[in-house]
mmCIF file of C-alpha atoms in Angstrom:
data_model
loop_
_atom_site.group_PDB
_atom_site.id
_atom_site.type_symbol
_atom_site.label_atom_id
_atom_site.label_comp_id
_atom_site.label_asym_id
_atom_site.label_seq_id
_atom_site.Cartn_x
_atom_site.Cartn_y
_atom_site.Cartn_z
ATOM 1 C CA MET A 1 -116.463 -82.449 88.142
ATOM 2 C CA ARG A 2 -116.290 -84.096 91.560
ATOM 3 C CA LEU A 3 -113.531 -86.444 92.572
ATOM 4 C CA SER A 4 -115.967 -89.323 93.099
ATOM 5 C CA THR A 5 -117.403 -88.888 89.585
ATOM 6 C CA LEU A 6 -113.914 -88.922 88.125
ATOM 7 C CA LEU A 7 -113.111 -92.036 90.155
ATOM 8 C CA VAL A 8 -116.287 -93.738 88.864
ATOM 9 C CA ILE A 9 -115.280 -92.895 85.269
ATOM 10 C CA LEU A 10 -111.798 -94.347 85.842
ATOM 11 C CA ILE A 11 -113.217 -97.534 87.343
ATOM 12 C CA LEU A 12 -115.613 -97.959 84.437
ATOM 13 C CA ALA A 13 -112.785 -97.387 81.938
ATOM 14 C CA ALA A 14 -110.588 -99.948 83.724
ATOM 15 C CA ALA A 15 -113.471 -102.451 83.775
ATOM 16 C CA GLY A 16 -114.043 -101.901 80.065
ATOM 17 C CA ILE A 17 -110.348 -102.430 79.270
ATOM 18 C CA PHE A 18 -110.311 -105.589 81.426
ATOM 19 C CA ALA A 19 -113.433 -106.968 79.737
ATOM 20 C CA TYR A 20 -112.007 -106.244 76.258
ATOM 21 C CA GLN A 21 -108.663 -107.983 76.986
ATOM 22 C CA ASN A 22 -110.124 -110.992 78.883
ATOM 23 C CA GLU A 23 -113.314 -111.816 77.009
ATOM 24 C CA PRO A 24 -112.938 -115.626 77.213
ATOM 25 C CA LEU A 25 -112.345 -115.429 80.962
ATOM 26 C CA LEU A 26 -115.507 -113.381 81.429
ATOM 27 C CA ARG A 27 -117.666 -115.900 79.578
ATOM 28 C CA GLN A 28 -116.728 -118.738 81.903
ATOM 29 C CA VAL A 29 -119.612 -120.114 83.957
ATOM 30 C CA HIS A 30 -119.140 -120.590 87.680
ATOM 31 C CA THR A 31 -121.303 -122.509 90.144
ATOM 32 C CA VAL A 32 -122.196 -120.626 93.286
ATOM 33 C CA GLY A 33 -123.665 -122.176 96.398
ATOM 34 C CA VAL A 34 -126.452 -120.096 97.866
ATOM 35 C CA PRO A 35 -128.860 -120.949 100.668
ATOM 36 C CA GLY A 36 -131.421 -123.306 99.203
ATOM 37 C CA GLY A 37 -129.401 -124.561 96.260
ATOM 38 C CA THR A 38 -126.732 -123.786 93.721
ATOM 39 C CA GLN A 39 -126.644 -121.278 90.936
ATOM 40 C CA THR A 40 -124.521 -121.185 87.765
ATOM 41 C CA VAL A 41 -123.650 -117.701 86.638
ATOM 42 C CA PRO A 42 -121.035 -116.262 84.303
ATOM 43 C CA LEU A 43 -118.117 -114.398 85.792
ATOM 44 C CA VAL A 44 -119.137 -111.250 83.954
ATOM 45 C CA GLY A 45 -122.320 -111.194 86.058
ATOM 46 C CA PHE A 46 -120.293 -111.172 89.277
ATOM 47 C CA LEU A 47 -117.981 -108.475 88.013
ATOM 48 C CA LEU A 48 -120.831 -106.294 86.796
ATOM 49 C CA ALA A 49 -122.666 -106.708 90.087
ATOM 50 C CA VAL A 50 -119.532 -105.784 92.075
ATOM 51 C CA LEU A 51 -118.786 -102.843 89.783
ATOM 52 C CA ALA A 52 -122.406 -101.558 90.021
ATOM 53 C CA ALA A 53 -122.354 -101.940 93.797
ATOM 54 C CA GLY A 54 -119.031 -100.086 93.993
ATOM 55 C CA VAL A 55 -120.328 -97.220 91.842
ATOM 56 C CA VAL A 56 -123.536 -96.905 93.821
ATOM 57 C CA LEU A 57 -121.637 -97.085 97.096
ATOM 58 C CA MET A 58 -119.232 -94.349 95.984
ATOM 59 C CA TRP A 59 -122.104 -92.074 94.923
ATOM 60 C CA LEU A 60 -123.900 -92.687 98.209
ATOM 61 C CA ILE A 61 -120.746 -91.853 100.163
ATOM 62 C CA ASP A 62 -120.348 -88.699 98.103
ATOM 63 C CA ALA A 63 -123.973 -87.720 98.731
ATOM 64 C CA ALA A 64 -123.576 -88.330 102.471
ATOM 65 C CA ASP A 65 -120.329 -86.278 102.489
ATOM 66 C CA THR A 66 -122.075 -83.422 100.633
ATOM 67 C CA ALA A 67 -125.030 -83.513 103.021
ATOM 68 C CA ALA A 68 -122.689 -83.455 106.022
ATOM 69 C CA ALA A 69 -120.766 -80.520 104.558
ATOM 70 C CA VAL A 70 -124.006 -78.571 103.882
ATOM 71 C CA ALA A 71 -125.237 -79.266 107.425
ATOM 72 C CA GLY A 72 -121.920 -78.190 108.873
ATOM 73 C CA ARG A 73 -121.966 -75.025 106.848
ATOM 74 C CA ARG A 74 -125.532 -74.222 108.038
ATOM 75 C CA ARG A 75 -124.474 -74.778 111.665
ATOM 76 C CA ALA A 76 -121.444 -72.537 111.204
ATOM 77 C CA GLU A 77 -123.567 -69.799 109.600
ATOM 78 C CA ALA A 78 -126.107 -70.058 112.447
ATOM 79 C CA ARG A 79 -123.299 -69.751 115.021
ATOM 80 C CA LEU A 80 -121.876 -66.785 113.149
ATOM 81 C CA ALA A 81 -125.271 -65.067 113.024
ATOM 82 C CA GLU A 82 -125.686 -65.688 116.769
ATOM 83 C CA ARG A 83 -122.255 -64.217 117.484
ATOM 84 C CA GLU A 84 -122.990 -61.216 115.321
ATOM 85 C CA HIS A 85 -126.234 -60.675 117.255
ATOM 86 C CA GLU A 86 -124.366 -60.922 120.550
ATOM 87 C CA ILE A 87 -121.769 -58.395 119.315
ATOM 88 C CA ALA A 88 -124.563 -56.060 118.207
ATOM 89 C CA ASP A 89 -126.158 -56.341 121.653
ATOM 90 C CA LEU A 90 -122.820 -55.640 123.338
ATOM 91 C CA LYS A 91 -122.187 -52.620 121.094
ATOM 92 C CA ALA A 92 -125.674 -51.234 121.834
ATOM 93 C CA HIS A 93 -125.042 -51.682 125.567
ATOM 94 C CA VAL A 94 -121.646 -49.979 125.332
ATOM 95 C CA TYR A 95 -123.131 -47.099 123.284
ATOM 96 C CA ASP A 96 -125.900 -46.641 125.833
ATOM 97 C CA GLU A 97 -123.448 -46.792 128.732
ATOM 98 C CA THR A 98 -121.063 -44.360 127.060
ATOM 99 C CA SER A 99 -123.906 -41.965 126.279
ATOM 100 C CA ARG A 100 -125.064 -42.083 129.908
ATOM 101 C CA LYS A 101 -121.526 -41.454 131.208
ATOM 102 C CA ILE A 102 -121.030 -38.514 128.816
ATOM 103 C CA ASP A 103 -124.372 -37.032 129.952
ATOM 104 C CA ASP A 104 -123.338 -37.415 133.621
ATOM 105 C CA LEU A 105 -119.960 -35.782 132.958
ATOM 106 C CA SER A 106 -121.619 -32.988 131.016
ATOM 107 C CA ARG A 107 -124.085 -32.385 133.837
ATOM 108 C CA LYS A 108 -121.298 -32.362 136.454
ATOM 109 C CA LEU A 109 -119.224 -29.929 134.345
ATOM 110 C CA ASP A 110 -122.253 -27.656 133.952
ATOM 111 C CA GLU A 111 -122.853 -27.746 137.720
ATOM 112 C CA ARG A 112 -119.207 -27.000 138.374
ATOM 113 C CA LEU A 113 -119.194 -24.154 135.831
ATOM 114 C CA GLU A 114 -122.287 -22.640 137.475
ATOM 115 C CA LYS A 115 -120.633 -22.828 140.913
ATOM 116 C CA ASP A 116 -117.506 -21.185 139.541
ATOM 117 C CA GLN A 117 -119.516 -18.456 137.909
ATOM 118 C CA GLU A 118 -121.469 -17.866 141.130
ATOM 119 C CA GLN A 119 -118.222 -17.595 143.098
ATOM 120 C CA THR A 120 -116.786 -15.199 140.543
ATOM 121 C CA THR A 121 -119.945 -13.074 140.697
ATOM 122 C CA ILE A 122 -119.853 -13.036 144.507
ATOM 123 C CA LEU A 123 -116.171 -12.053 144.499
ATOM 124 C CA ARG A 124 -116.770 -9.199 142.067
ATOM 125 C CA ARG A 125 -119.659 -7.864 144.155
ATOM 126 C CA THR A 126 -117.689 -7.973 147.336
ATOM 127 C CA GLY A 127 -114.731 -6.394 145.642
ATOM 128 C CA SER A 128 -112.119 -8.886 146.709
#
């Protein structure tokens, strides 16, 4: 249960208790001046209109908050996926670079070993 739903239930319960304890007050008729004339309405009509507007407003705010949270989460997940892709590219580059360096070192060692073997062979033939 969401906090806003709980708050709506509490407001409705408070309004019900108020209406039960103040029934004669709610039945009073009030005259309201509106553009173009006057209107006589009972107080309960005002209270119900305000209560309904409050409930609808709270639910709209909750819906907007939920939509903003979902959009924020989507943006965060997209950024995370982008960062993971960048990291994968960096790792691939590092692996390629490391492999190239290892191949170069291996080739240099092989060349050096061949030179050493040639020198050893020459020294053995010459007898020194």
